[in-house]
mmCIF file of C-alpha atoms and ligand atoms in Angstrom:
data_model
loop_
_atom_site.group_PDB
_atom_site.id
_atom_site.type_symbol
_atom_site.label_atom_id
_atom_site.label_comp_id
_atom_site.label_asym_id
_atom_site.label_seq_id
_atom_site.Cartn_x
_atom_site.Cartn_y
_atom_site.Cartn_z
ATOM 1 C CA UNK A 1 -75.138 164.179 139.113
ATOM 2 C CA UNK A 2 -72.377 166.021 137.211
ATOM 3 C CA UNK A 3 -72.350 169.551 138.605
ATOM 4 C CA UNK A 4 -71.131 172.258 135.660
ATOM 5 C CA UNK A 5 -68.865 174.892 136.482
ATOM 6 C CA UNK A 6 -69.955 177.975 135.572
ATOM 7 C CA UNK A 7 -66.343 180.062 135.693
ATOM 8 C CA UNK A 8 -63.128 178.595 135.041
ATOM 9 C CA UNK A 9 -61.574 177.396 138.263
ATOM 10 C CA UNK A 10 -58.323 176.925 138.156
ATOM 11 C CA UNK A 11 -57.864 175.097 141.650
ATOM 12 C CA UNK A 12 -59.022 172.513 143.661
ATOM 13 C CA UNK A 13 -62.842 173.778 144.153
ATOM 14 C CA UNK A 14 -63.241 172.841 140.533
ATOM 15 C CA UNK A 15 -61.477 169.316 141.073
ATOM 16 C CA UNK A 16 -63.601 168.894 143.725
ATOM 17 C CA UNK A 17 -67.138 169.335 142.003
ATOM 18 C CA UNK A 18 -66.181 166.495 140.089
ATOM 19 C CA UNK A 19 -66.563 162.884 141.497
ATOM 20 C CA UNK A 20 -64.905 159.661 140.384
ATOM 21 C CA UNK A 21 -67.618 156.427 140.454
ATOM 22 C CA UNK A 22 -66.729 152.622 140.237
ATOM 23 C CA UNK A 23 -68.748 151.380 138.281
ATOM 24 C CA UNK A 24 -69.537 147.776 136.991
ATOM 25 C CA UNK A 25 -67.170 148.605 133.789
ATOM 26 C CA UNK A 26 -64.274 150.068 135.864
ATOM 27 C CA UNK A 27 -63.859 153.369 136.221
ATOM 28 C CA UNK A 28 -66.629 155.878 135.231
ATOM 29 C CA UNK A 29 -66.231 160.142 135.072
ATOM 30 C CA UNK A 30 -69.494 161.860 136.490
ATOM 31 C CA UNK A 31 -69.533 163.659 132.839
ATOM 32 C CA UNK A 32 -69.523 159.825 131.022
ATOM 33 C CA UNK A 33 -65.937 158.985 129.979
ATOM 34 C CA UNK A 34 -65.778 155.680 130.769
ATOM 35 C CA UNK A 35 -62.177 154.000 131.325
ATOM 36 C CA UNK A 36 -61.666 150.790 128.931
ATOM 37 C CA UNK A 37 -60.438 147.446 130.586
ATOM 38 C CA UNK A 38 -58.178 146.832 127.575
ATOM 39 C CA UNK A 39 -55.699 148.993 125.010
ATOM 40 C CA UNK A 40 -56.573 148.527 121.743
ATOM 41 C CA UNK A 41 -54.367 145.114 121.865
ATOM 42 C CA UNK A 42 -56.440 143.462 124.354
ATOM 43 C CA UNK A 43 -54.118 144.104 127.253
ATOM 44 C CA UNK A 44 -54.363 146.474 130.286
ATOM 45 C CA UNK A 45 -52.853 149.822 129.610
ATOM 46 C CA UNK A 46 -49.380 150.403 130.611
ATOM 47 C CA UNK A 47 -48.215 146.588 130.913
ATOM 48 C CA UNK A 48 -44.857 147.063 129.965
ATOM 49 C CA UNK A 49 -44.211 143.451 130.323
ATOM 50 C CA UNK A 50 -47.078 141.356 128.674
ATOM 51 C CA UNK A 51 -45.956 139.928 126.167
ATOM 52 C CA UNK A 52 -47.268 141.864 122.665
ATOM 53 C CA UNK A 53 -46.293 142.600 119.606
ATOM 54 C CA UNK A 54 -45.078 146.119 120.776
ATOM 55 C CA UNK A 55 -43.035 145.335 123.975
ATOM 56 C CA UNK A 56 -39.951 144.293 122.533
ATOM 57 C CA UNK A 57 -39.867 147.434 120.739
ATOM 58 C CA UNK A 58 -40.765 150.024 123.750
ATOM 59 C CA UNK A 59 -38.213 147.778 126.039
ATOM 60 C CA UNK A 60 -35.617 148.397 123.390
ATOM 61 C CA UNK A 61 -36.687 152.589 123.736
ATOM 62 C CA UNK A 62 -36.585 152.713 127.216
ATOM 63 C CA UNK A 63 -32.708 150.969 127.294
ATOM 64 C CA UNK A 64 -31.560 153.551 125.139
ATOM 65 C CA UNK A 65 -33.765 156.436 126.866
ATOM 66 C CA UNK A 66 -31.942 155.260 130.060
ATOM 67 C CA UNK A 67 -28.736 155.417 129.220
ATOM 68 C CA UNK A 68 -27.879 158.604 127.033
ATOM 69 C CA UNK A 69 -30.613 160.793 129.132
ATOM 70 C CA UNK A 70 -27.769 162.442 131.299
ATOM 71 C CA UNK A 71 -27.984 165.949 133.435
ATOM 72 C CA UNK A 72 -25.510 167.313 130.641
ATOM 73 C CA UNK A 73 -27.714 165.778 128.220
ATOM 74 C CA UNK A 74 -30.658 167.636 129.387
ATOM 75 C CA UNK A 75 -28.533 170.660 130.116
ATOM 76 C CA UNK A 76 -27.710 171.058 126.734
ATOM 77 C CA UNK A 77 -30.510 170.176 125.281
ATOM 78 C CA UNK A 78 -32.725 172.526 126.778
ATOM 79 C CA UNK A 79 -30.182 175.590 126.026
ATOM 80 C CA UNK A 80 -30.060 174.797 122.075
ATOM 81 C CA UNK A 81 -33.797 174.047 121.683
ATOM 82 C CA UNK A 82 -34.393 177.448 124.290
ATOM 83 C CA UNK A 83 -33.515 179.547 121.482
ATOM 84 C CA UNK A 84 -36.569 178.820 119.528
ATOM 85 C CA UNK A 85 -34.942 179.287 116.362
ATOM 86 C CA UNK A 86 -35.711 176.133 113.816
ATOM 87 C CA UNK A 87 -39.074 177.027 112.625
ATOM 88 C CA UNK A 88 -41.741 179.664 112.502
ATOM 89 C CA UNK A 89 -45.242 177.802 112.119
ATOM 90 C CA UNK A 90 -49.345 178.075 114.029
ATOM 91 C CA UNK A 91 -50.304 175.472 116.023
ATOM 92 C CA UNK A 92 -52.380 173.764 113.780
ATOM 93 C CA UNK A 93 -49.763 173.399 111.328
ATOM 94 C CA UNK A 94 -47.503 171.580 113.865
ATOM 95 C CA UNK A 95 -50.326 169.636 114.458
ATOM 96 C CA UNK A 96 -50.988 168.659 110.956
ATOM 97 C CA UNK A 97 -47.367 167.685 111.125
ATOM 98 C CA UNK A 98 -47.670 165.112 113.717
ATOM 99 C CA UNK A 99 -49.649 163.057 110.913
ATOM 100 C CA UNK A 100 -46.714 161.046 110.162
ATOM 101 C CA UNK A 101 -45.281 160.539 113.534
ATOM 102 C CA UNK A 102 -45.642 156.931 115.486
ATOM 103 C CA UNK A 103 -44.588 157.071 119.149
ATOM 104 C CA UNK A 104 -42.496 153.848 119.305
ATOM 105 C CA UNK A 105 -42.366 154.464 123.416
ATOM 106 C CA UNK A 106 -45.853 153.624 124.056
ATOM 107 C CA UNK A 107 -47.405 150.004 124.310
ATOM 108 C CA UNK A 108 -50.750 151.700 124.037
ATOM 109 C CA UNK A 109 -51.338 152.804 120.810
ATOM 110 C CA UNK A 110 -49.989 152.762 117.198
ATOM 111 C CA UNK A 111 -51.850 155.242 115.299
ATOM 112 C CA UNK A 112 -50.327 158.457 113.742
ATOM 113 C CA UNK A 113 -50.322 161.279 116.692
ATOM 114 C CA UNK A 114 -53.031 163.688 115.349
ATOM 115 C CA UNK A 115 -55.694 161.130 115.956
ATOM 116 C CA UNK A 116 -54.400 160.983 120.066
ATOM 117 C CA UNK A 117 -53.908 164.704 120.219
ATOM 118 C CA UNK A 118 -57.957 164.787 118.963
ATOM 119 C CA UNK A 119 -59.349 161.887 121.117
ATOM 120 C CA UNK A 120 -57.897 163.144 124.162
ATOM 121 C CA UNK A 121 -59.215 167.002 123.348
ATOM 122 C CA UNK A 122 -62.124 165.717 122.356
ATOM 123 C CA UNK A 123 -62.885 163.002 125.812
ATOM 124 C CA UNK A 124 -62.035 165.937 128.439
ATOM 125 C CA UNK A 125 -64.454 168.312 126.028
ATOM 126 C CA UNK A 126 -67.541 166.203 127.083
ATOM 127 C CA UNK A 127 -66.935 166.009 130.458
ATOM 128 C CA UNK A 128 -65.285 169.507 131.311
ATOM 129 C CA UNK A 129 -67.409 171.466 128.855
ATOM 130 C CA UNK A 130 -66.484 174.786 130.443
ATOM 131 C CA UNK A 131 -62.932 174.310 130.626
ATOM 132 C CA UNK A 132 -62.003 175.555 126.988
ATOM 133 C CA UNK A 133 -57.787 175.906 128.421
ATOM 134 C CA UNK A 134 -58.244 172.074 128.813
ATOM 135 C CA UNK A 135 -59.621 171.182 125.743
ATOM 136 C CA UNK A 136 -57.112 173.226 123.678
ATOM 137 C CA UNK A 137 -54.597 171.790 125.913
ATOM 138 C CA UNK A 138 -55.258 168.405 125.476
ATOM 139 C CA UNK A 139 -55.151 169.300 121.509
ATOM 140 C CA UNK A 140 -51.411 170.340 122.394
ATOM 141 C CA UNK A 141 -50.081 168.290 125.072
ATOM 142 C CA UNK A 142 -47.958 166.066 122.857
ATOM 143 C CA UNK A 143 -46.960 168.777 119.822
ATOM 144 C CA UNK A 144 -43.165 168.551 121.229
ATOM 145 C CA UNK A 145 -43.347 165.321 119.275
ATOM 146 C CA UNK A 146 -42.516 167.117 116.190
ATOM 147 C CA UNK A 147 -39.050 167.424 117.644
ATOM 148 C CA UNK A 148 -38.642 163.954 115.627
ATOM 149 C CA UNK A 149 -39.170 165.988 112.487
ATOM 150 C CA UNK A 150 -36.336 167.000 109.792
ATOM 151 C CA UNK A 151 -36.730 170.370 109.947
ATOM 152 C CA UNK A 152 -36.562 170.370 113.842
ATOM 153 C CA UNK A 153 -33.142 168.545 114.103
ATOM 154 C CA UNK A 154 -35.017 164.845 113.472
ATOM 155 C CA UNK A 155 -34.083 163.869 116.932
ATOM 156 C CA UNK A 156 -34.129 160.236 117.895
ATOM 157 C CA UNK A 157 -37.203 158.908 119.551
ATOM 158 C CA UNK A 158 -35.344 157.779 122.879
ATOM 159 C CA UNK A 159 -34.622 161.861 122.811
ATOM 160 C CA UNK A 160 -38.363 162.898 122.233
ATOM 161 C CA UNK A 161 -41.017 160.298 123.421
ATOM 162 C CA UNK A 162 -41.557 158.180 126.978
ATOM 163 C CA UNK A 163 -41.478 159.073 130.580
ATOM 164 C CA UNK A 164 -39.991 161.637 132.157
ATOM 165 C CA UNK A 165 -38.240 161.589 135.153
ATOM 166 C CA UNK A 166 -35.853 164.273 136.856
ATOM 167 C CA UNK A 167 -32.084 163.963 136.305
ATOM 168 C CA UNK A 168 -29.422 165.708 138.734
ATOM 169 C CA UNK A 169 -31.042 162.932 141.642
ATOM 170 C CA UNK A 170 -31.637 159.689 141.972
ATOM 171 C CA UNK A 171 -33.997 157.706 139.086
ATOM 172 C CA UNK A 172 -36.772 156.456 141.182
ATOM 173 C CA UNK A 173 -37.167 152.324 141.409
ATOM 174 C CA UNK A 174 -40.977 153.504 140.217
ATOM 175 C CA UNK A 175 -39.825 154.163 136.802
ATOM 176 C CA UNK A 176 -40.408 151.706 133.441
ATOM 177 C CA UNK A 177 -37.588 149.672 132.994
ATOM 178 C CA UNK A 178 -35.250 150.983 135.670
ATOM 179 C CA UNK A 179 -32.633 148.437 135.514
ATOM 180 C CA UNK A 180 -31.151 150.129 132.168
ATOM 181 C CA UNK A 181 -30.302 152.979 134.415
ATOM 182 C CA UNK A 182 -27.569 151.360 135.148
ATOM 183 C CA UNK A 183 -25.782 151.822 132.132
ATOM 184 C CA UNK A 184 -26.200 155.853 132.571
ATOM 185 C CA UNK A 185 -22.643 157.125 133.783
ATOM 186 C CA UNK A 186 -24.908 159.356 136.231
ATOM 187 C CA UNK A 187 -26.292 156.268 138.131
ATOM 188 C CA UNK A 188 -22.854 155.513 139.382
ATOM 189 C CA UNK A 189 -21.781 159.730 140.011
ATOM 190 C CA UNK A 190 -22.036 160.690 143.858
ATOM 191 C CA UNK A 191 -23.200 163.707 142.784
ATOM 192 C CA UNK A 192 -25.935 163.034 140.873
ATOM 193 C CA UNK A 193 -27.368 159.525 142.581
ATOM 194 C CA UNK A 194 -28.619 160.353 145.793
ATOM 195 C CA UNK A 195 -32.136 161.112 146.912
ATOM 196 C CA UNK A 196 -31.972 165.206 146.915
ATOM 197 C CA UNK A 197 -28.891 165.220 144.054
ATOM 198 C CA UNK A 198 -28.230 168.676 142.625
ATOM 199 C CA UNK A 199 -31.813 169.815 144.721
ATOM 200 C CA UNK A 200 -32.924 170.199 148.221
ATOM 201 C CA UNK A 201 -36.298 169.591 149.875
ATOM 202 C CA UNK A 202 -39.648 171.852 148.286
ATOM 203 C CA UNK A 203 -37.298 173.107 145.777
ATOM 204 C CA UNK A 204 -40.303 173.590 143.248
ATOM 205 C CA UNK A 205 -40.339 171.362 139.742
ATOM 206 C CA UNK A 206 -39.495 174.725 138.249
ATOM 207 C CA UNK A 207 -35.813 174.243 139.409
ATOM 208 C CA UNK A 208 -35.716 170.338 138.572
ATOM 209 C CA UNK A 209 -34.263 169.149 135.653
ATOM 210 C CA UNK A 210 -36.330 166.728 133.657
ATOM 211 C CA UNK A 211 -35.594 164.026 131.045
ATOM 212 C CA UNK A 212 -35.284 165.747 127.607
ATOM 213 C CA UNK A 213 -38.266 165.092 125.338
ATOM 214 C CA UNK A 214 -41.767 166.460 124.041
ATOM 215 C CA UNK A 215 -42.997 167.997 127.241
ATOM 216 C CA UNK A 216 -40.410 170.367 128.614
ATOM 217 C CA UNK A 217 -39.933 171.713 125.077
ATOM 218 C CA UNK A 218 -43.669 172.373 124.592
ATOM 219 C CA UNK A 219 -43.740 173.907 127.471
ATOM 220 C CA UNK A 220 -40.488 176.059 126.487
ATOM 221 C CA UNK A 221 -42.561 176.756 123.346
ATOM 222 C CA UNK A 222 -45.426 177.774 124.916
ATOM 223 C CA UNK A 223 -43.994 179.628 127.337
ATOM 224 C CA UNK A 224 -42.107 181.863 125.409
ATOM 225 C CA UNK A 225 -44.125 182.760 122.832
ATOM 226 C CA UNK A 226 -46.591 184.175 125.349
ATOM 227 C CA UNK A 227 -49.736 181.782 125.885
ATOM 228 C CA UNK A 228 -52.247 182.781 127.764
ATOM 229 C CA UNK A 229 -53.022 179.113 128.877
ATOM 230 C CA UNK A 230 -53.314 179.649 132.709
ATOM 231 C CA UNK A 231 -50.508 177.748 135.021
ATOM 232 C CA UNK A 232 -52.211 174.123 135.397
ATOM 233 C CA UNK A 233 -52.331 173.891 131.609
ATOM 234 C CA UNK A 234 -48.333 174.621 131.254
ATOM 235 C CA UNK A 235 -47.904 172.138 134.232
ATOM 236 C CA UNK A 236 -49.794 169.353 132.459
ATOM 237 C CA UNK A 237 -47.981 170.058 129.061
ATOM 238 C CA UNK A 238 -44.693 169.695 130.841
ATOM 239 C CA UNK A 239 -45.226 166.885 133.145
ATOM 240 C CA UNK A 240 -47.888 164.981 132.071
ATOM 241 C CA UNK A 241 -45.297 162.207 131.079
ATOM 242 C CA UNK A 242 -43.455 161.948 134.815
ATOM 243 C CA UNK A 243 -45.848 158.971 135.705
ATOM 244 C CA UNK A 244 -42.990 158.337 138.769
ATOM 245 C CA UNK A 245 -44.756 161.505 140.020
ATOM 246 C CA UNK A 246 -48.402 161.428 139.169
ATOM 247 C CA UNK A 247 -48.610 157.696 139.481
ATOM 248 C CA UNK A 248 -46.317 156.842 141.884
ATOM 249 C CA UNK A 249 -46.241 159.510 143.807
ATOM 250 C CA UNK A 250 -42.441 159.642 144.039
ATOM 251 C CA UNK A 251 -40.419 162.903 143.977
ATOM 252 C CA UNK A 252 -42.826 164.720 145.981
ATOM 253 C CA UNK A 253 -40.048 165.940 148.254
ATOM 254 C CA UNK A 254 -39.152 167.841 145.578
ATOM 255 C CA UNK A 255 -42.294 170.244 145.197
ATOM 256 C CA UNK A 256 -43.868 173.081 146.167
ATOM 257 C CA UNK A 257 -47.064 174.471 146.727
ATOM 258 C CA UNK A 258 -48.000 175.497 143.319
ATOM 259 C CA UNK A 259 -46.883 172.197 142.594
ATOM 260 C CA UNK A 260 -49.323 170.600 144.687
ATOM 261 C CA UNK A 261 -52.208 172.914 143.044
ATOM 262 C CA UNK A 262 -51.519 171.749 139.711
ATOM 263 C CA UNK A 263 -50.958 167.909 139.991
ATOM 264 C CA UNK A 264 -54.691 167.798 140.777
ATOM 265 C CA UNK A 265 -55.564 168.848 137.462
ATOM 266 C CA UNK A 266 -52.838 166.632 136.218
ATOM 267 C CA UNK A 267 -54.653 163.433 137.656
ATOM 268 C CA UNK A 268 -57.471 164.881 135.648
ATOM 269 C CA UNK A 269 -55.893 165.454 132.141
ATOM 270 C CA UNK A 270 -54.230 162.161 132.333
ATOM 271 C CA UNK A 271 -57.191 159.615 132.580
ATOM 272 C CA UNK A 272 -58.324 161.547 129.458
ATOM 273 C CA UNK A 273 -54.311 161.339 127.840
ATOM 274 C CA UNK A 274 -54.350 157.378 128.871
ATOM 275 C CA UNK A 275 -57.534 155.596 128.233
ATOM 276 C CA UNK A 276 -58.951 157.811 125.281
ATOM 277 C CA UNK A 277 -56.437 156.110 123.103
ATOM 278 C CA UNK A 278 -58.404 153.854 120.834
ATOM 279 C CA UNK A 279 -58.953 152.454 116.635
ATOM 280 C CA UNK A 280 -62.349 154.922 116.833
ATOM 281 C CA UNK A 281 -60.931 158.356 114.698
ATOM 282 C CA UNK A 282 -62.122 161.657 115.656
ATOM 283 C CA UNK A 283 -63.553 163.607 112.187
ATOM 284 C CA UNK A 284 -61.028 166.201 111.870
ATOM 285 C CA UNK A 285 -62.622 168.549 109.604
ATOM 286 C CA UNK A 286 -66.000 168.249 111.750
ATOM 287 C CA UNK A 287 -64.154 169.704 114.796
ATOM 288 C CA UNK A 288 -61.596 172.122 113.574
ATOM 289 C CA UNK A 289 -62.985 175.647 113.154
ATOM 290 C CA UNK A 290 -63.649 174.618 117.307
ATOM 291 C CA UNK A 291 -59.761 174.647 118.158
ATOM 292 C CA UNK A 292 -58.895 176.998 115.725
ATOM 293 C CA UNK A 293 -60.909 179.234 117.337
ATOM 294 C CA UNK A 294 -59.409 178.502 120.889
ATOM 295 C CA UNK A 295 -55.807 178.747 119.352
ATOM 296 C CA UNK A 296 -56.716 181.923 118.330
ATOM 297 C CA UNK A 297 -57.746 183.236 122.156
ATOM 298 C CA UNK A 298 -54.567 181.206 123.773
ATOM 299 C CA UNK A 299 -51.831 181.767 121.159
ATOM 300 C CA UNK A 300 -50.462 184.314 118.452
ATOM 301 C CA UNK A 301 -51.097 183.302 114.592
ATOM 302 C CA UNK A 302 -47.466 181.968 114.280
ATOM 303 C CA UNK A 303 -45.001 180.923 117.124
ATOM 304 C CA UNK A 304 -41.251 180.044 117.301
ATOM 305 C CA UNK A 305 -40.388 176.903 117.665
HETATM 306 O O1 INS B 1 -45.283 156.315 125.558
HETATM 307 C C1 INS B 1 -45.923 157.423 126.068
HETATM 308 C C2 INS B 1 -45.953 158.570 125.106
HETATM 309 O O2 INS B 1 -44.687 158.898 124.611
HETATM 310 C C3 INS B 1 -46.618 159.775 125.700
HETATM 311 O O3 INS B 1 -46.709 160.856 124.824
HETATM 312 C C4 INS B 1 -45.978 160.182 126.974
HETATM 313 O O4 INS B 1 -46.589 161.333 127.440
HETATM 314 C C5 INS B 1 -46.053 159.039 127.938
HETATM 315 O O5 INS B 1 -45.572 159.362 129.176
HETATM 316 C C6 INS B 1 -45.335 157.826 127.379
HETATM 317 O O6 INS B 1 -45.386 156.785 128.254
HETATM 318 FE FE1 FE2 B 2 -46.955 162.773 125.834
HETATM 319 FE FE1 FE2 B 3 -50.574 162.035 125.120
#
């Protein structure tokens, strides 16, 4: 029985009323979503080793991800694209934007962004009716992707897409392709390769560096121009790509309480981000005027990106 929430919870009461079943197909939500055996190229999601006609590509991403994704990398990167000062634009604008873009990190899926930033909104909308913040924020989740655009600097992929994973420490064994770490000048600094690094135990994600790409500068975007998306939303925008964490459960040393709140609505979001990814479009005229008007309650008419 799927038991609706009446209020938005924000913590783990609401996680709670909803239960996970096996079911003969894998994996089925209480409100229907049912998890698909295959990707849309017959393998299991995530295999970043089967051999397909996208793995030498996303191997050749991740080599160049790993090596130029430095802490002064990040450090830099975050204080230029801080100042929010390359484009004024709404939300649904960016998001029309994202028509062009092809993520060449992921194994999963090959169609233009738009149609994942719909399917995923429009999965966690049938099972989490109530939960309008999580519907609008699977619409946004991957916007930072526009960061690949001309008029946002036209950043390389390797600098926008894949997993996150902190920088300053150590870059967990968990991670895709770990072995091209070791052409990153910060795998072989004493400073930066040990298991705390630049951090110290419970420090709170808030003070750990991540990766540069699509996540930390949605958040940034977000953030700043004064959403009123409540604090589990901004924690799945900007970590919904550090699988080392939600999947493999390494780094925890490294958060806090808060932390600990929000990755269970992180586990959520991302069976919704993962497995909705599939050839079946979502009609975007049909559903519009429905996240228009939830951009409208979470957002001002025009942002700074
Ligand atoms: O290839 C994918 C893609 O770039 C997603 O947007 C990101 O969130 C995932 O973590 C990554 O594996
Ligand atoms: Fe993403
Ligand atoms: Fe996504």
């Amino acid at each position: 029985m799927t038991i609706l929430i009446d209020q938005p919870q924000f913590g783990v009461e609401a996680v709670a009323n909803k239960v996970d079943n096996v079911g003969e197909k894998g994996l089925v939500l209480d409100g229907g979503f049912k998890v698909p055996e295959t990707n849309s190229f017959g393998h299991t999601f995530r295999d970043y080793h089967v051999e397909s006609e996208r793995q030498q590509g996303v191997e050749n991403f991740y080599r160049t991800n790993h090596i130029y994704q430095t802490y002064d990398f990040v450090k830099k990167m975050r204080e230029e694209y801080g100042k929010l000062n390359k484009v004024e634009m709404s939300i649904w604008e960016c998001c029309e934007l994202l028509n062009d873009v092809v993520d060449e990190s992921d194994p999963d899926l090959d169609e233009p962004q738009i149609e994942h930033l719909l399917q995923t909104a429009e999965a966690i909308r049938k099972d989490y009716p109530n939960e309008d913040w999580l519907h609008l924020t699977g619409l946004i989740h991957d916007l930072g992707k526009v960061l690949l655009h001309p008029s946002f600097g036209g950043l390389p992929q390797w600098a926008v897409v894949g997993d996150t994973y902190p920088v300053g420490c150590a870059f967990d064994k968990s991670i895709v392709h770990h072995k091209h770490f070791e052409e990153n000048p910060d795998y072989h600094n004493s400073a930066y390769n040990t298991k705390y690094g630049v951090y110290s135990e419970g420090c709170g994600l808030n003070n750990v560096l991540m990766s540069w790409g699509h996540d930390d500068y949605m958040y940034l975007v977000a953030k700043e121009n004064g959403t009123t998306l409540p604090s589990p939303g901004l924690f799945i925008i900007r970590y919904h790509s550090f699988y080392a964490l939600h999947k493999s459960e390494a780094y925890k040393h490294l958060m806090n309480e808060e932390d600990v709140e929000n990755l269970k609505w992180l586990h959520i979001f991302n069976k919704y981000d993962l497995y909705s990814k599939s050839k079946v479009r979502v009609d975007v005229e049909k559903v519009k005027p429905y996240y228009l008007s939830l951009i409208e309650k979470y957002f001002p008419a025009k942002l700074r990106w």
